[in-house]
Amino acid sequence: MARLSDEEKALFPLKDIDSVAKLFRLHLARNREPNLAILSIVVGYIENTLTCSRASSDGLPDIEDDVGSKCDDDHGRIRLPYVEYDSVEALHERFLAIIKAHVDVASFGSPKFATRELVKRVSDVVWCTLSSSYYKDRAHLQSIYSYMTGAKLDCFGTTLAVVAACQALGYYDVHMALSEDHTWVVFGEKARDTVEVTWHGKGNEDKRGIPVTEDVYHKSWLYVNGRPVVCNRHMEVAAIVSSVNPGINATTDSEEVMLLQQALLWVLYDAGHLSSYPMAIDNLGDLEEMTPTKGRPPPTKLYEDAILSAIRDYKNQHVYPYTYLGGYCYRNKWYKQALKYWARAASVIKNYNYSRDDEEIYKEFLETANELIPHIMRVVSSGISARSILKDPECFAYLLKFYDGICGWEEGSATPVLHIGWAKALVNTIAKFEADVRSHVKIYCVDIGDVDVDDEETLLPTRVKESGSAAASQDQNGNIGSLDLVEDDVDPSEMMHRSPPVHLASAKMRGLRDLLLADKLNSQAISLQLTAQSQVTLSKKRGATDPEPGPVGRPKRTRQGRDV
């Protein structure tokens, strides 16, 4: 494990974003084993000082008066709370002392690679040194700084502390595995072994030490069907940065923390450490949308990178890359494209069985179905133009794909997904499309186990328009993105001649086929069919001790309907 070099120490006290970025850049470039604990303490100190202090008082008693000021328009010169090396080193030494005082490697036979028992012991130490009672999913509890100063950690922070502790003990084979809402540990000579080290809710501490086997991850979104982001050490640094939460309260973010996170993510992006980390790329895209960096690719390019990574590296098992892009299109009023990417997100979620562990992604889809899509319908219904998406059969097809994915998610699950609220939103939405528009959609019913032809499009990178006259996605700096996100300027008569195919695999949507194409919609029949009890599985369910969802590097500001 690397300690800070004299050149790195000379950067202290860290006073602005540039100095922190330079520290990270130097440390990552020079070390195969960057020190997770030290880097987490640095960013944790800045985050907590600029968020928790502001949330607890009207003033900033512990922050220098010039924090947030800058000499020019360069964001890198924005002042931060001074980070003194002695303070960082003292917290780091305290962390090492706790771990080494309670973990005797010799008692485990001093193995060359970590063992399950050793990792379990480290997680026990972290667990036992935490405060006895606190709300574990509160914000700003994901860093070693929070652990050392408040004895508090969330799900992500606990896993990070375990991995950093194993690194301090000389076990460099122990790494983080990240799903879209959970974390665990991989270890062993070829990272083939897995173990739970964290928890959510009461009584879940006894899961620590249990392997994440196929019985656990099969068709489980919480474990992304066994396709998590398995980090190397530099990707773990990226996870530390991506998990930063700039929120001061529910409505206000710290601009300084956001800009620091953005600068550090670009350092990691430029070094290639985000190429297989879709969530971090999406977070960077979200930050670029709010505060564009001159000379950098626009958010569309970053969202495309995240989707390509999810397809290339994780067999298209990750949902958030599509919801991020769908949310971006929605906020930019590219409503047809938003519907397309929400449909693709639903095409991914239907690979899973719904369970109570899926709270976060359930809320995402519920917001999309019951708030965002109805908002689109209200907007486009006022003063309907000939080119309205309500006249476009492809938009109706995207809606059918979206709900087919949700129904597929429910099938085989022990808990139903759809209730009357979902049904009401669906009926109100499809009622906006006239019968002649709906009739142009060619609906094909396929078995749930068949390969959905529509998924073939999902697995392909989004194509750039080949026409030289077509508009391209362009930011305010003149950077052209590679995603085709501009709404088609199609002649209305040509639009109505489209006959997009839709392949419905879920039993509920197959049963709705004739009702959806009828000249007059039978709202009651559609609602009854949609909310009917699905065929559920009687196979083994996860027990009461299973982890509940916790935030994994996805700041709440990334909600799709932001600023609506």
XYZ file of C-alpha atoms in Angstrom:
564
model
C 0.000 0.000 0.000
C 1.395 3.337 -1.070
C 2.023 6.172 1.338
C 2.158 9.748 0.131
C 5.456 10.762 -1.436
C 7.321 13.927 -0.517
C 6.057 15.557 -3.710
C 2.493 14.674 -2.793
C 2.944 15.912 0.771
C 4.254 19.205 -0.597
C 0.814 19.867 -2.105
C -0.631 20.291 1.394
C -2.436 22.182 2.671
C -4.925 21.491 -0.102
C -6.623 24.810 -0.737
C -8.560 24.506 -3.988
C -9.930 22.046 -6.515
C -6.748 22.097 -8.603
C -4.570 21.017 -5.685
C -6.873 18.107 -4.808
C -7.030 17.023 -8.457
C -3.236 17.185 -8.698
C -2.887 15.004 -5.593
C -5.195 12.369 -7.053
C -3.516 12.537 -10.461
C -0.031 12.063 -9.001
C -1.031 9.341 -6.592
C -2.935 7.325 -9.199
C -0.214 7.642 -11.841
C 2.618 6.546 -9.552
C 1.048 3.705 -7.588
C -0.444 0.361 -8.473
C -1.904 0.311 -4.964
C -3.282 3.811 -4.325
C -4.065 4.354 -0.667
C -7.846 4.090 -0.398
C -8.039 5.263 3.194
C -6.050 8.472 2.682
C -7.907 9.480 -0.484
C -11.261 8.747 1.153
C -10.300 10.834 4.184
C -9.348 13.784 1.962
C -12.585 13.903 -0.028
C -14.647 12.942 3.009
C -13.292 15.888 4.985
C -14.106 18.343 2.205
C -17.569 16.877 1.585
C -18.567 16.812 5.252
C -17.232 20.299 5.924
C -19.082 21.845 2.993
C -22.362 19.960 3.474
C -22.919 18.916 7.084
C -21.732 22.234 8.546
C -23.981 24.183 6.201
C -26.937 21.927 6.888
C -26.638 22.351 10.664
C -26.277 26.128 10.856
C -27.084 29.315 9.021
C -23.437 30.342 8.967
C -20.277 28.448 8.220
C -18.410 28.509 11.529
C -15.821 25.926 10.581
C -15.228 27.043 7.022
C -12.939 29.798 5.873
C -14.682 32.973 4.745
C -13.224 32.737 1.244
C -14.414 29.183 0.549
C -16.154 29.150 -2.822
C -14.398 32.282 -4.056
C -12.143 32.295 -7.082
C -9.787 34.685 -8.751
C -11.115 34.112 -12.263
C -13.520 31.927 -14.204
C -11.405 28.813 -13.727
C -13.350 26.358 -11.564
C -10.089 24.756 -10.485
C -9.219 27.877 -8.504
C -12.360 27.714 -6.363
C -11.292 27.754 -2.732
C -11.977 24.771 -0.493
C -11.623 24.273 3.254
C -7.919 23.818 3.931
C -6.913 20.177 4.211
C -3.816 19.854 6.393
C -1.547 16.851 5.963
C -1.150 16.341 9.710
C -4.907 16.008 10.126
C -5.189 13.500 7.291
C -2.239 11.475 8.552
C -3.602 11.414 12.106
C -6.934 9.979 10.962
C -5.137 7.492 8.724
C -2.925 6.296 11.565
C -5.966 5.928 13.784
C -7.637 3.780 11.111
C -4.556 1.561 10.847
C -4.315 1.255 14.627
C -7.925 0.052 14.944
C -7.536 -2.581 12.255
C -4.124 -3.898 13.306
C -5.075 -3.984 16.978
C -8.070 -6.215 16.335
C -6.980 -8.368 13.394
C -4.122 -10.815 13.982
C -3.210 -12.134 10.546
C -0.982 -14.785 12.135
C -4.004 -16.376 13.805
C -5.344 -17.135 10.325
C -2.072 -18.770 9.282
C -0.760 -15.687 7.455
C -2.299 -16.811 4.126
C -0.900 -15.513 0.865
C -4.404 -14.550 -0.263
C -7.307 -13.451 1.867
C -9.685 -16.083 3.197
C -13.381 -15.854 3.954
C -12.640 -16.062 7.671
C -10.126 -13.227 7.478
C -12.453 -10.923 5.534
C -15.272 -11.807 7.933
C -13.048 -10.871 10.867
C -12.229 -7.509 9.318
C -15.909 -6.813 8.695
C -16.663 -7.778 12.309
C -14.109 -5.232 13.504
C -15.622 -2.493 11.356
C -19.125 -3.417 12.520
C -18.196 -3.475 16.208
C -16.444 -0.101 16.089
C -19.444 1.705 14.614
C -21.831 3.771 16.700
C -24.503 1.559 18.239
C -27.489 3.435 16.848
C -27.860 5.774 13.881
C -29.724 5.945 10.600
C -27.407 3.961 8.366
C -28.646 5.352 5.049
C -28.244 8.993 6.012
C -26.172 11.094 3.613
C -22.399 11.627 3.917
C -21.597 8.352 5.687
C -19.658 6.690 2.860
C -16.087 7.770 3.650
C -13.310 6.682 5.988
C -13.439 10.244 7.319
C -17.005 9.621 8.542
C -15.844 6.367 10.130
C -12.948 7.985 11.947
C -14.748 11.118 13.125
C -18.256 9.844 13.819
C -18.048 6.028 13.853
C -20.782 5.978 11.224
C -20.906 4.285 7.829
C -23.543 3.414 5.262
C -23.657 0.288 3.088
C -21.042 1.528 0.632
C -18.835 2.992 3.367
C -18.756 -0.285 5.271
C -17.563 -2.216 2.239
C -14.987 0.471 1.479
C -13.687 0.317 5.061
C -13.337 -3.469 4.862
C -11.458 -3.310 1.550
C -9.227 -0.465 2.759
C -8.498 -2.418 5.946
C -7.551 -5.525 3.965
C -5.296 -3.353 1.823
C -3.624 -2.027 4.974
C -3.045 -5.613 6.106
C -1.308 -6.403 2.814
C -4.143 -8.341 1.141
C -4.298 -6.765 -2.262
C -6.620 -9.419 -3.685
C -9.632 -8.036 -1.780
C -11.772 -5.751 -3.933
C -15.194 -4.161 -4.073
C -18.056 -5.546 -6.163
C -20.702 -2.940 -6.972
C -24.216 -3.508 -8.223
C -26.536 -0.591 -8.907
C -27.680 -0.519 -5.272
C -25.479 -2.821 -3.180
C -21.861 -3.712 -2.469
C -19.956 -6.804 -1.449
C -16.393 -8.139 -1.653
C -14.481 -10.402 -4.029
C -11.198 -11.986 -3.007
C -8.839 -14.847 -3.711
C -6.118 -15.536 -6.225
C -8.331 -14.793 -9.236
C -11.122 -12.923 -7.433
C -13.331 -15.989 -7.691
C -14.572 -15.908 -4.103
C -17.294 -13.590 -2.835
C -18.492 -12.545 0.597
C -21.071 -10.206 2.104
C -19.566 -7.624 4.446
C -22.336 -5.069 4.891
C -25.968 -4.825 5.893
C -29.221 -2.893 5.669
C -31.825 -2.873 8.390
C -32.173 -4.735 11.663
C -30.727 -8.179 12.179
C -28.746 -8.315 8.960
C -25.335 -8.491 10.566
C -25.433 -12.295 10.458
C -25.188 -12.206 6.649
C -21.609 -11.021 6.877
C -19.318 -13.806 5.786
C -21.909 -15.461 3.532
C -20.895 -15.925 -0.144
C -22.846 -14.327 -2.972
C -23.733 -17.482 -4.896
C -25.932 -18.085 -7.916
C -28.839 -18.882 -5.605
C -28.503 -15.327 -4.267
C -27.907 -13.360 -7.455
C -30.017 -15.286 -10.001
C -32.655 -12.928 -11.432
C -31.936 -10.453 -8.626
C -31.551 -6.790 -9.593
C -29.845 -6.059 -6.267
C -27.014 -8.354 -7.426
C -27.386 -7.507 -11.163
C -27.727 -11.174 -12.048
C -24.105 -11.814 -11.087
C -22.760 -9.019 -13.320
C -21.472 -6.412 -10.837
C -18.703 -3.907 -11.412
C -15.727 -5.779 -9.939
C -13.232 -3.062 -9.137
C -9.487 -2.949 -9.378
C -7.757 -0.544 -7.012
C -8.011 2.469 -9.319
C -11.700 1.781 -9.925
C -12.171 1.748 -6.161
C -10.771 5.267 -6.101
C -13.348 6.068 -8.783
C -16.023 4.584 -6.526
C -14.865 6.817 -3.670
C -15.253 9.873 -5.906
C -18.498 8.745 -7.531
C -20.098 8.149 -4.126
C -19.501 11.759 -3.037
C -22.812 13.396 -2.163
C -22.897 17.206 -2.561
C -26.330 17.528 -0.961
C -26.610 20.062 1.841
C -30.304 19.301 2.271
C -33.152 17.946 0.159
C -33.181 20.962 -2.156
C -29.647 22.401 -2.082
C -26.275 21.077 -3.248
C -22.818 22.399 -2.508
C -21.448 23.854 -5.729
C -17.863 23.439 -4.501
C -18.367 19.716 -3.793
C -20.028 19.182 -7.164
C -17.179 20.899 -9.008
C -14.588 18.948 -7.025
C -16.331 15.669 -7.819
C -16.552 16.654 -11.466
C -12.833 17.526 -11.650
C -11.791 14.270 -9.971
C -14.035 12.184 -12.213
C -12.381 13.783 -15.244
C -8.971 12.857 -13.810
C -10.152 9.252 -13.560
C -11.872 9.356 -16.950
C -8.744 10.649 -18.693
C -6.685 7.864 -17.094
C -9.138 5.225 -18.350
C -10.373 4.178 -14.912
C -14.058 4.798 -15.704
C -14.230 2.829 -18.944
C -15.898 -0.157 -17.236
C -17.809 1.757 -14.579
C -21.204 2.835 -16.014
C -22.506 4.501 -12.840
C -19.469 6.757 -12.488
C -19.654 7.743 -16.163
C -23.338 8.574 -15.739
C -22.603 10.664 -12.660
C -20.013 12.595 -14.672
C -22.562 13.113 -17.440
C -25.042 14.401 -14.894
C -22.483 16.881 -13.553
C -21.564 18.018 -17.071
C -25.221 18.651 -17.809
C -25.422 21.036 -14.854
C -21.993 22.675 -15.255
C -20.432 22.026 -18.687
C -16.640 21.978 -18.893
C -15.188 23.794 -21.877
C -13.489 21.481 -24.334
C -15.021 18.342 -22.842
C -17.494 15.957 -24.524
C -21.160 16.769 -23.928
C -23.308 14.654 -21.597
C -24.689 12.677 -24.541
C -21.262 11.206 -25.270
C -20.833 10.201 -21.620
C -24.262 8.606 -21.417
C -23.415 6.644 -24.565
C -20.136 5.495 -22.991
C -22.075 4.213 -19.977
C -24.528 2.270 -22.142
C -21.729 0.765 -24.237
C -19.921 -0.283 -21.052
C -23.068 -1.909 -19.681
C -23.491 -3.858 -22.928
C -19.811 -4.710 -23.439
C -18.774 -5.497 -19.882
C -21.955 -6.583 -18.098
C -24.134 -8.279 -20.731
C -26.663 -5.463 -20.611
C -27.754 -6.272 -17.060
C -27.581 -2.683 -15.749
C -30.707 -0.512 -15.791
C -29.468 2.940 -14.775
C -27.497 3.763 -17.952
C -30.818 3.836 -19.805
C -32.750 5.744 -17.123
C -29.993 8.359 -16.932
C -30.210 8.953 -20.686
C -34.007 8.829 -20.614
C -34.026 11.456 -17.878
C -31.620 13.639 -19.831
C -33.842 13.488 -22.914
C -36.895 14.271 -20.787
C -35.299 17.351 -19.238
C -34.321 18.560 -22.716
C -37.877 17.946 -23.992
C -36.768 15.245 -26.430
C -39.809 13.265 -25.430
C -39.748 10.580 -28.098
C -36.161 9.726 -27.237
C -37.020 9.693 -23.530
C -39.756 7.136 -24.196
C -37.301 5.048 -26.220
C -34.684 4.848 -23.473
C -37.234 4.238 -20.739
C -38.507 1.343 -22.849
C -34.958 0.008 -23.076
C -34.561 0.312 -19.310
C -37.720 -1.754 -18.880
C -36.351 -4.309 -21.360
C -33.440 -4.804 -18.950
C -35.503 -4.964 -15.745
C -37.658 -7.748 -17.152
C -34.595 -10.006 -16.812
C -35.181 -9.917 -13.049
C -37.768 -11.001 -10.516
C -39.141 -8.204 -8.382
C -38.506 -8.339 -4.620
C -38.610 -5.953 -1.692
C -34.869 -5.406 -2.214
C -35.700 -3.465 -5.379
C -37.087 -0.391 -3.643
C -34.810 2.119 -5.365
C -35.371 0.931 -8.918
C -39.085 0.456 -8.222
C -39.325 4.127 -7.238
C -37.482 5.035 -10.451
C -39.951 3.201 -12.678
C -42.943 4.347 -10.625
C -41.876 7.974 -11.061
C -41.442 7.428 -14.786
C -44.823 5.759 -15.266
C -46.941 7.861 -12.927
C -45.309 11.290 -13.125
C -42.938 11.802 -16.053
C -44.862 10.081 -18.842
C -48.175 11.691 -17.776
C -46.380 15.049 -17.737
C -45.216 14.435 -21.317
C -48.777 13.606 -22.335
C -50.071 16.816 -20.767
C -47.416 18.909 -22.498
C -47.887 17.440 -25.969
C -51.681 17.392 -25.660
C -51.909 21.158 -25.388
C -52.089 22.554 -28.894
C -51.509 19.279 -30.745
C -49.417 19.751 -33.850
C -49.248 17.492 -36.869
C -45.828 16.361 -35.696
C -46.897 15.627 -32.129
C -45.623 12.381 -30.664
C -49.305 11.498 -30.165
C -49.441 11.113 -33.959
C -46.353 8.873 -34.025
C -46.965 5.097 -33.878
C -43.356 4.564 -32.753
C -44.050 6.477 -29.537
C -47.026 4.254 -28.833
C -44.793 1.245 -29.510
C -42.233 2.518 -26.961
C -44.975 2.762 -24.339
C -46.009 -0.829 -24.979
C -42.381 -1.964 -24.670
C -42.054 -0.047 -21.403
C -45.078 -1.679 -19.802
C -44.182 -5.091 -21.223
C -40.857 -4.827 -19.394
C -42.552 -3.882 -16.116
C -45.013 -6.780 -16.438
C -42.131 -9.133 -17.262
C -40.357 -7.949 -14.094
C -43.437 -8.931 -12.105
C -43.834 -12.387 -13.645
C -42.284 -15.121 -11.554
C -41.895 -12.762 -8.599
C -43.185 -13.417 -5.116
C -44.437 -9.826 -4.800
C -46.668 -7.992 -7.312
C -45.436 -4.785 -8.926
C -48.488 -3.277 -10.580
C -51.356 -1.743 -8.630
C -54.288 0.444 -9.594
C -52.051 3.539 -9.757
C -50.002 1.946 -12.533
C -53.160 0.878 -14.378
C -54.717 4.331 -14.185
C -51.577 5.951 -15.602
C -51.391 3.423 -18.452
C -55.043 3.862 -19.413
C -54.820 7.650 -19.330
C -51.648 7.578 -21.430
C -52.738 5.234 -24.192
C -56.076 7.044 -24.395
C -54.143 10.041 -25.723
C -53.306 8.044 -28.880
C -56.129 7.871 -31.398
C -57.225 4.520 -32.754
C -55.711 5.094 -36.208
C -52.298 5.746 -34.588
C -52.515 2.656 -32.373
C -53.616 0.498 -35.285
C -50.346 1.132 -37.124
C -48.359 -0.717 -34.457
C -47.799 -4.368 -35.336
C -48.038 -6.357 -32.104
C -46.543 -9.850 -31.992
C -46.890 -12.127 -28.975
C -43.866 -14.241 -28.039
C -43.063 -16.586 -25.174
C -41.274 -15.106 -22.210
C -38.303 -17.390 -22.820
C -37.894 -16.391 -26.447
C -35.345 -13.861 -27.619
C -37.201 -10.609 -28.042
C -36.425 -9.113 -31.418
C -36.745 -5.664 -29.873
C -33.857 -6.486 -27.554
C -31.550 -6.847 -30.516
C -31.779 -3.089 -30.999
C -31.061 -2.552 -27.311
C -27.845 -4.535 -27.571
C -26.494 -2.381 -30.372
C -24.712 0.919 -29.816
C -26.901 3.871 -30.660
C -26.220 4.787 -34.251
C -25.149 8.197 -35.419
C -27.210 9.711 -38.189
C -25.481 9.028 -41.444
C -27.119 11.901 -43.254
C -24.776 14.854 -43.422
C -27.723 17.248 -43.317
C -29.123 15.798 -40.113
C -28.756 17.815 -36.954
C -26.348 16.491 -34.363
C -26.275 16.770 -30.594
C -24.156 19.789 -29.786
C -23.313 21.563 -26.557
C -22.737 25.265 -25.935
C -19.002 24.808 -26.592
C -19.559 23.390 -30.059
C -18.700 19.821 -29.013
C -20.674 17.331 -31.053
C -21.954 14.220 -29.334
C -22.309 10.867 -31.009
C -25.841 10.067 -29.861
C -28.706 10.746 -32.239
C -30.986 12.531 -29.775
C -32.568 15.159 -31.989
C -36.242 14.516 -32.641
C -36.965 13.421 -36.172
C -38.381 16.140 -38.386
C -40.639 13.783 -40.295
C -43.463 14.695 -42.611
C -46.775 13.898 -40.840
C -48.014 11.749 -43.710
C -44.796 9.715 -43.616
C -45.083 9.371 -39.828
C -48.516 7.821 -40.160
C -47.242 5.275 -42.668
C -44.833 3.817 -40.119
C -45.767 0.391 -38.781
C -43.324 -0.322 -35.974
C -43.297 -3.909 -34.671
C -43.609 -4.679 -30.967
C -42.918 -8.108 -29.518
C -44.773 -8.570 -26.237
C -43.454 -11.322 -23.982
C -45.302 -10.770 -20.700
C -48.581 -12.612 -20.146
C -50.408 -9.458 -19.084
C -49.450 -7.402 -22.120
C -50.121 -10.305 -24.475
C -53.577 -10.504 -22.958
C -54.085 -6.814 -23.601
C -53.238 -7.001 -27.312
C -56.758 -6.767 -28.697
C -57.846 -4.229 -26.088
C -54.923 -1.936 -26.940
C -55.784 -1.942 -30.647
C -59.566 -1.577 -30.270
C -61.229 1.490 -31.773
C -62.704 2.301 -28.380
C -60.606 1.595 -25.321
C -62.213 -0.425 -22.540
C -60.539 1.230 -19.570
C -62.031 -1.071 -16.947
C -60.986 -4.246 -18.758
C -57.441 -2.942 -19.246
C -57.159 -2.013 -15.559
C -58.431 -5.396 -14.417
C -56.017 -7.238 -16.692
C -53.046 -5.125 -15.645
C -53.652 -5.449 -11.902
C -54.600 -9.141 -11.949
C -52.456 -11.410 -9.812
C -49.483 -12.582 -11.829
C -48.216 -16.132 -11.802
C -45.727 -16.134 -8.956
C -42.937 -18.503 -8.145
C -42.910 -20.676 -5.048
C -39.160 -21.088 -5.188
C -36.916 -20.020 -2.352
C -37.293 -16.383 -1.373
C -34.639 -14.268 0.207
C -35.051 -14.233 3.924
C -35.670 -11.431 6.356
C -31.960 -10.986 6.858
C -31.290 -10.069 3.266
C -29.910 -6.601 2.628
C -32.257 -3.820 1.698
C -31.247 -1.330 -0.959
C -28.756 1.350 -0.042
C -27.220 4.180 -1.993
C -24.238 3.140 -4.079
C -22.645 6.200 -5.591
C -25.809 7.621 -7.046
C -26.486 11.095 -5.645
C -30.158 11.940 -5.267
C -29.777 14.882 -7.614
C -29.833 12.438 -10.529
C -33.563 11.848 -10.276
C -34.943 11.877 -13.798
C -37.512 14.609 -13.326
C -35.085 17.139 -11.879
C -36.073 20.776 -12.398
C -39.449 19.935 -13.915
